[in-house]
Coordinates of C-alpha atoms in Angstrom, one line a residue:
M12 CA -18.0 -17.0 -4.9
S13 CA -21.3 -17.2 -6.8
A14 CA -21.1 -17.5 -10.5
E15 CA -23.5 -14.5 -11.0
F16 CA -21.4 -12.3 -8.7
S17 CA -18.2 -13.4 -10.4
R18 CA -19.6 -12.6 -13.8
R19 CA -20.9 -9.2 -12.6
V20 CA -17.6 -8.2 -11.0
F21 CA -15.4 -9.1 -13.9
A22 CA -17.9 -7.5 -16.4
G23 CA -18.4 -4.3 -14.5
T24 CA -17.3 -3.6 -11.0
L25 CA -13.6 -3.9 -11.6
T26 CA -13.7 -2.1 -15.0
A27 CA -15.1 1.2 -13.8
G28 CA -15.3 3.5 -16.8
S29 CA -15.3 0.6 -19.3
A30 CA -17.5 2.8 -21.6
A31 CA -14.3 4.7 -22.4
R32 CA -13.1 1.7 -24.4
V33 CA -15.3 2.8 -27.3
L34 CA -12.6 5.4 -27.9
G35 CA -10.7 2.6 -29.6
A36 CA -6.9 2.8 -30.2
N37 CA -6.7 6.4 -28.8
D38 CA -7.3 5.1 -25.3
R39 CA -3.9 3.4 -25.1
L40 CA -2.2 4.9 -22.0
R41 CA 1.4 5.9 -22.2
L42 CA 3.1 5.1 -18.9
G43 CA 6.3 5.7 -16.9
V44 CA 7.4 4.1 -13.7
I45 CA 9.5 5.7 -11.0
G46 CA 11.2 3.1 -8.7
T47 CA 11.8 -0.1 -10.6
G48 CA 12.8 -2.5 -7.9
G49 CA 10.9 -5.7 -7.4
R50 CA 7.7 -4.1 -6.5
G51 CA 7.8 -1.6 -9.3
R52 CA 8.4 -4.3 -11.9
Y53 CA 5.6 -6.4 -10.4
L54 CA 3.2 -3.4 -10.9
M55 CA 4.5 -3.2 -14.5
T56 CA 3.5 -6.8 -15.1
Q57 CA 0.0 -6.0 -13.7
A58 CA -0.3 -3.1 -16.2
N59 CA 0.8 -5.4 -19.0
K60 CA -1.9 -7.9 -18.0
A61 CA -4.5 -5.2 -18.1
G62 CA -3.4 -4.3 -21.6
N63 CA -3.7 -1.3 -23.9
V64 CA -0.7 0.4 -22.4
Q65 CA 2.6 1.7 -23.8
W66 CA 5.7 2.0 -21.7
V67 CA 7.6 5.2 -22.5
A68 CA 10.2 5.6 -19.8
V69 CA 11.5 4.2 -16.5
C70 CA 13.4 5.8 -13.6
D71 CA 15.5 4.4 -10.8
A72 CA 18.5 5.5 -8.8
Y73 CA 20.3 2.3 -9.7
D74 CA 21.2 1.5 -13.3
I75 CA 20.8 -2.2 -12.9
Q76 CA 17.2 -1.7 -11.8
R77 CA 16.6 0.4 -14.9
E78 CA 17.8 -2.3 -17.2
R79 CA 15.6 -4.9 -15.5
A80 CA 12.6 -2.6 -15.9
E81 CA 13.2 -2.3 -19.6
K82 CA 13.0 -6.0 -19.8
A83 CA 9.8 -6.0 -17.9
A84 CA 8.4 -3.4 -20.3
G85 CA 9.1 -5.7 -23.2
T86 CA 10.1 -2.8 -25.4
T87 CA 12.8 -0.1 -25.6
V88 CA 12.2 2.7 -23.2
E89 CA 14.0 5.8 -22.1
K90 CA 15.9 5.3 -18.8
Y91 CA 16.4 8.0 -16.2
A92 CA 18.2 8.3 -12.9
D93 CA 16.3 11.6 -12.0
Y94 CA 12.5 11.3 -11.8
R95 CA 12.1 15.0 -12.7
K96 CA 13.4 14.2 -16.2
L97 CA 10.8 11.6 -16.7
L98 CA 8.0 13.9 -15.5
E99 CA 9.1 16.5 -17.9
R100 CA 8.1 14.3 -20.8
K101 CA 4.8 15.3 -22.5
D102 CA 4.3 11.9 -24.0
I103 CA 3.5 10.2 -20.6
D104 CA -0.1 10.1 -19.4
A105 CA 0.4 8.4 -16.0
V106 CA 3.2 7.1 -13.7
I107 CA 3.6 4.3 -11.2
I108 CA 5.5 5.5 -8.1
A109 CA 7.1 2.5 -6.3
T110 CA 10.0 4.2 -4.5
W111 CA 10.7 4.0 -0.8
D112 CA 8.2 5.6 1.6
N113 CA 10.5 8.6 2.2
T114 CA 10.1 9.9 -1.4
H115 CA 6.4 9.3 -2.0
R116 CA 5.3 12.7 -1.1
E117 CA 7.7 14.8 -3.2
I118 CA 7.4 12.6 -6.3
A119 CA 3.6 12.4 -6.0
V120 CA 3.2 16.2 -5.8
A121 CA 5.6 16.7 -8.6
A122 CA 3.7 14.2 -10.8
C123 CA 0.5 16.1 -10.2
Q124 CA 2.1 19.4 -11.1
A125 CA 3.4 17.7 -14.3
G126 CA -0.2 16.7 -15.2
K127 CA 0.3 13.0 -14.7
D128 CA -2.1 10.6 -13.1
L129 CA -0.4 8.4 -10.6
F130 CA -0.4 5.0 -8.8
V131 CA 1.5 5.4 -5.5
E132 CA 2.6 2.4 -3.5
K133 CA 1.6 2.0 0.1
P134 CA 1.9 3.6 2.5
L135 CA 1.0 6.9 0.8
T136 CA 3.2 8.9 3.3
L137 CA 6.1 8.7 5.6
H138 CA 4.8 11.5 8.0
P139 CA 1.3 12.6 9.0
M140 CA 1.1 16.0 7.3
E141 CA 2.5 14.7 4.0
G142 CA -1.0 13.5 3.1
H143 CA -2.4 17.0 3.0
Q144 CA 0.2 18.0 0.4
I145 CA -0.7 15.1 -1.8
V146 CA -4.5 15.5 -1.5
K147 CA -4.1 19.2 -2.3
A148 CA -2.0 18.5 -5.4
V149 CA -4.4 15.9 -6.7
R150 CA -7.4 18.2 -6.3
Q151 CA -5.7 21.3 -7.6
H152 CA -4.4 19.5 -10.8
K153 CA -7.5 17.2 -11.2
R154 CA -5.5 14.0 -11.2
I155 CA -6.5 10.3 -10.6
L156 CA -4.5 8.7 -7.8
Q157 CA -4.6 5.1 -6.7
T158 CA -2.9 4.0 -3.5
G159 CA -1.4 0.6 -3.6
T160 CA -3.5 -1.1 -0.9
Q161 CA -5.1 -3.5 -3.3
Q162 CA -7.7 -5.2 -1.1
R163 CA -10.5 -2.9 -2.4
T164 CA -10.3 -4.4 -5.9
Y165 CA -10.1 -8.1 -5.2
P166 CA -13.5 -9.6 -6.2
H167 CA -13.9 -11.7 -3.0
F168 CA -13.4 -8.6 -0.9
I169 CA -16.1 -6.8 -2.9
E170 CA -18.4 -9.7 -2.6
A171 CA -17.9 -10.0 1.2
K172 CA -18.6 -6.3 1.6
E173 CA -22.0 -6.7 -0.2
R174 CA -23.0 -10.0 1.4
F175 CA -22.1 -9.3 5.0
F176 CA -21.8 -5.5 5.6
D177 CA -24.0 -3.7 3.0
S178 CA -26.7 -6.2 3.8
G179 CA -26.3 -5.9 7.6
R180 CA -25.9 -9.6 7.9
I181 CA -22.8 -9.5 10.2
G182 CA -24.6 -7.2 12.7
K183 CA -22.8 -4.6 14.7
V184 CA -19.0 -5.0 14.6
T185 CA -17.3 -4.0 17.8
M186 CA -13.8 -5.5 17.3
V187 CA -11.6 -6.3 14.3
R188 CA -8.4 -8.3 14.8
T189 CA -5.7 -8.0 12.2
I190 CA -2.7 -10.4 12.1
W191 CA 0.3 -10.6 9.8
N192 CA 3.1 -12.7 11.3
G193 CA 6.2 -14.3 9.8
N194 CA 6.8 -11.9 6.9
G195 CA 10.4 -12.5 5.9
A196 CA 10.7 -9.2 3.9
Y197 CA 10.9 -7.3 7.2
R198 CA 13.6 -9.4 8.8
N199 CA 17.0 -7.9 9.7
Q200 CA 18.8 -9.3 6.7
A201 CA 22.4 -8.9 5.6
P202 CA 23.1 -7.3 2.2
P203 CA 24.4 -9.3 -0.8
P204 CA 28.2 -10.0 -0.7
G205 CA 30.5 -7.6 -2.4
M206 CA 28.5 -4.5 -1.8
E207 CA 30.8 -2.9 0.8
K208 CA 31.6 -0.3 -1.8
K209 CA 28.7 1.6 -3.4
P210 CA 28.0 0.5 -7.1
E211 CA 29.1 3.1 -9.6
G212 CA 25.6 3.2 -11.2
L213 CA 23.7 3.9 -8.0
D214 CA 22.8 7.4 -6.8
W215 CA 22.7 6.9 -3.0
D216 CA 21.6 10.5 -2.3
A217 CA 18.6 10.1 -4.6
C218 CA 17.6 7.0 -2.6
Q219 CA 17.7 9.0 0.7
G220 CA 15.6 11.8 -0.8
P221 CA 14.6 14.4 1.9
S222 CA 15.8 12.1 4.7
K223 CA 19.0 12.9 6.5
K224 CA 22.0 12.0 4.3
V225 CA 24.3 9.3 5.6
P226 CA 27.4 7.6 4.0
W227 CA 26.8 4.5 1.8
H228 CA 25.7 1.6 3.9
P229 CA 24.8 -1.5 1.9
K230 CA 22.3 -2.8 4.4
R231 CA 20.4 0.6 4.3
Y232 CA 19.9 0.1 0.6
F233 CA 19.1 -3.6 0.4
N234 CA 17.1 -3.8 3.7
H235 CA 15.7 -0.2 3.9
Y236 CA 12.5 -1.4 5.7
V237 CA 14.3 -1.7 9.0
Y238 CA 15.1 2.0 9.2
W239 CA 12.7 4.8 10.3
D240 CA 14.4 7.2 7.8
Y241 CA 13.0 5.3 4.8
S242 CA 9.9 3.4 6.0
T243 CA 6.8 3.9 8.0
N244 CA 7.9 1.4 10.6
A245 CA 8.2 -1.6 8.3
Q246 CA 5.4 -3.7 9.6
M247 CA 3.0 -0.9 10.3
G248 CA 3.4 0.9 6.9
G249 CA 4.1 -2.3 5.1
L250 CA 1.5 -4.7 6.5
F251 CA -1.0 -3.0 8.8
V252 CA -1.8 -0.5 6.2
H253 CA -3.2 -3.3 4.0
M254 CA -5.4 -4.5 6.7
I255 CA -6.8 -1.3 8.2
D256 CA -7.8 0.0 4.7
P257 CA -10.6 -2.6 4.2
V258 CA -11.7 -2.0 7.8
H259 CA -12.2 1.7 6.9
W260 CA -13.9 0.7 3.7
Y261 CA -16.3 -2.0 5.2
L262 CA -17.2 -0.1 8.4
K263 CA -17.3 3.5 7.0
V264 CA -14.7 4.8 9.4
D265 CA -11.4 6.6 8.8
R266 CA -10.5 8.9 11.8
P267 CA -9.5 7.1 15.0
I268 CA -10.2 8.4 18.5
A269 CA -6.8 7.2 19.8
A270 CA -4.2 4.5 19.5
M271 CA -1.8 2.7 21.7
C272 CA 1.1 0.6 20.5
M273 CA 3.8 -1.5 22.1
G274 CA 6.7 -3.6 20.7
G275 CA 10.4 -3.7 20.2
I276 CA 13.4 -5.2 18.6
Y277 CA 13.6 -8.7 19.8
L278 CA 15.6 -10.4 17.0
G279 CA 19.0 -9.4 15.6
R280 CA 19.3 -5.9 17.0
E281 CA 22.5 -4.8 15.2
D282 CA 21.7 -1.3 13.7
R283 CA 18.0 -1.6 12.8
D284 CA 15.6 0.8 14.5
T285 CA 12.1 -0.4 13.5
A286 CA 10.3 -3.0 15.6
D287 CA 10.3 -6.7 14.6
N288 CA 7.5 -7.5 17.1
I289 CA 4.6 -5.1 17.5
N290 CA 1.1 -4.9 18.8
G291 CA -1.3 -1.9 18.3
I292 CA -4.8 -1.0 19.3
V293 CA -6.7 1.7 17.4
E294 CA -10.1 3.0 18.8
Y295 CA -12.7 4.4 16.5
P296 CA -16.1 6.1 17.1
N297 CA -19.2 4.0 17.5
D298 CA -17.7 1.4 19.8
L299 CA -15.0 -0.1 17.5
L300 CA -11.6 -1.4 18.5
V301 CA -9.1 -2.6 15.8
T302 CA -6.0 -4.5 16.9
F303 CA -2.8 -5.4 14.9
E304 CA -0.2 -8.0 15.7
A305 CA 2.9 -8.7 13.7
N306 CA 6.3 -10.3 14.3
V307 CA 9.1 -11.6 12.1
T308 CA 10.5 -14.0 14.8
D309 CA 7.9 -16.6 13.8
M310 CA 8.6 -17.7 10.3
I311 CA 5.7 -20.2 9.9
R312 CA 3.7 -19.0 7.0
Q313 CA 0.6 -21.1 7.6
N314 CA -2.4 -19.1 9.0
S315 CA -0.1 -16.1 9.4
E316 CA -2.4 -13.4 7.8
D317 CA -6.0 -12.7 8.7
I318 CA -8.5 -9.9 9.2
V319 CA -11.2 -11.0 11.7
F320 CA -14.4 -8.9 11.9
M321 CA -16.3 -9.9 15.0
G322 CA -20.0 -9.0 14.7
T323 CA -23.1 -9.6 16.8
Q324 CA -24.5 -11.9 14.0
G325 CA -21.4 -13.6 12.7
R326 CA -17.6 -13.6 12.3
L327 CA -15.8 -12.9 9.1
H328 CA -12.2 -14.1 8.4
I329 CA -10.8 -12.5 5.2
F330 CA -7.6 -11.8 3.4
R331 CA -6.1 -12.6 0.0
W332 CA -6.6 -16.3 0.5
G333 CA -10.4 -15.8 0.4
Y334 CA -12.9 -15.5 3.1
R335 CA -14.8 -17.6 5.7
F336 CA -18.0 -16.4 7.4
I337 CA -19.1 -18.2 10.6
P338 CA -22.8 -17.7 11.4
P339 CA -23.8 -17.5 15.1
D340 CA -26.2 -20.4 15.0
K341 CA -24.7 -23.7 16.1
G342 CA -24.5 -26.1 13.2
A343 CA -25.2 -23.5 10.5
P344 CA -23.0 -23.9 7.5
E345 CA -20.1 -21.6 7.0
I346 CA -19.9 -19.4 3.9
T347 CA -16.6 -19.5 2.1
S348 CA -14.7 -18.2 -0.9
G349 CA -11.3 -18.9 -2.3
P350 CA -8.8 -16.4 -3.6
T351 CA -9.6 -14.2 -6.6
P352 CA -7.3 -12.3 -9.1
E353 CA -5.7 -9.0 -8.2
S354 CA -7.1 -6.1 -10.3
H355 CA -5.8 -3.0 -8.6
V356 CA -3.6 -1.7 -11.4
A357 CA -6.4 -2.5 -13.9
N358 CA -8.9 -0.5 -11.8
W359 CA -6.5 2.5 -11.8
L360 CA -6.0 2.4 -15.6
E361 CA -9.7 2.2 -16.2
C362 CA -10.3 5.2 -13.9
V363 CA -7.5 7.2 -15.7
R364 CA -9.6 6.7 -18.9
S365 CA -13.0 7.4 -17.3
R366 CA -11.9 10.1 -14.8
R367 CA -13.8 8.4 -12.1
P368 CA -12.1 8.2 -8.6
A369 CA -9.9 5.1 -8.2
A370 CA -10.9 2.4 -5.7
C371 CA -8.4 3.5 -3.1
D372 CA -7.9 7.2 -3.8
E373 CA -5.7 9.8 -2.1
V374 CA -8.1 10.4 0.8
A375 CA -8.4 6.7 1.6
G376 CA -4.6 6.4 1.2
H377 CA -4.1 9.3 3.7
Y378 CA -6.3 7.8 6.4
S379 CA -5.0 4.3 6.1
A380 CA -1.4 5.7 6.4
M381 CA -2.6 7.8 9.4
A382 CA -3.7 4.7 11.3
C383 CA -0.1 3.6 11.0
H384 CA 1.3 7.0 11.9
I385 CA -0.7 7.3 15.1
C386 CA 0.4 3.9 16.2
N387 CA 4.0 4.8 15.4
I388 CA 3.8 7.9 17.5
S389 CA 2.4 5.8 20.4
Y390 CA 5.2 3.3 20.0
K391 CA 8.0 5.9 19.9
E392 CA 6.6 8.0 22.8
K393 CA 5.2 5.1 24.9
R394 CA 1.8 6.7 25.5
R395 CA -1.8 6.8 24.3
V396 CA -2.1 9.1 21.3
A397 CA -5.3 11.0 20.7
W398 CA -6.4 11.9 17.2
R399 CA -5.7 15.6 16.2
K400 CA -8.0 17.7 14.1
E401 CA -5.0 18.9 12.1
W402 CA -4.6 15.4 10.6
E403 CA -7.9 15.6 8.8
V404 CA -8.1 16.3 5.1

């Protein structure tokens, strides 16, 4: 990454609305977090790094997670089991929502109605039409929403967009290959020992949200990704969503023509119902195909994650490890960049202050989730699925 670009990004691009800082101490944001598992607490640390925030309250269905979140906050906070109690507070400006996929829609809409700005973990939705409800609520209540697909705020992703796409250097891109293999978080794992009986301080019904209620099952809590009831097909909603979002961003597309997807449960069937091996193809207008491959049977982490843009004037490999641009001319030097710091929560906080749209807003979040949903429909129904007008927002 060039020194000039690095300086410009850190001075301006990732601090949209930095002029709001002249407000002084009054721009300290008062925050709450709903869903304080590992991901929720990680986002809290990102907010702490951004600075000028005050933690007011935390919420989780499990009392142990609430206690851990208070430690992450670094200060005494109010602790709730019911997210509605947290949203009733008038002393909270914005909330982080890091619950399971199945409760994103209801909590996000309620947060908008309560006048809170919101960061919603990916994928934004569990089902296609949920995005419409979230977009409507954000617009009606004039909220700032950031979806947790954070590639749009990494400096090297911004640089690559400018250098190879905005400039036209990569030429016409007709195919993008996305790959994320060997992710252990989505394996069919056993729960910790001693959890056969539900912990007293855990509200299992709250975890299940609007999904069908089933008796306590420790694996469903500790390994919820492998169940359709709680996740947007683990690897689609957990991994592909991160990769299709920069494709939409770079190539200015969002509504597919159609999708086809195949896969299955090839490792440790037991009672899981989401695929551990999956391949999808999504077709977009203007002669563009995007593929996705993922499995959890291969646990070799080396070279397991990549987005490959194949253009008529070059090929770009990019992900969180940096990027590598290969020119078409034999012997021409490659252009590379290493990894850069994550700034997604910082971008959201600055946009809350400035009232500018966040880098990955509710509309972008809806369409990135929709790419996953359309693949999931194809996977379940074993057919090519065409885009429907009703899915547009």
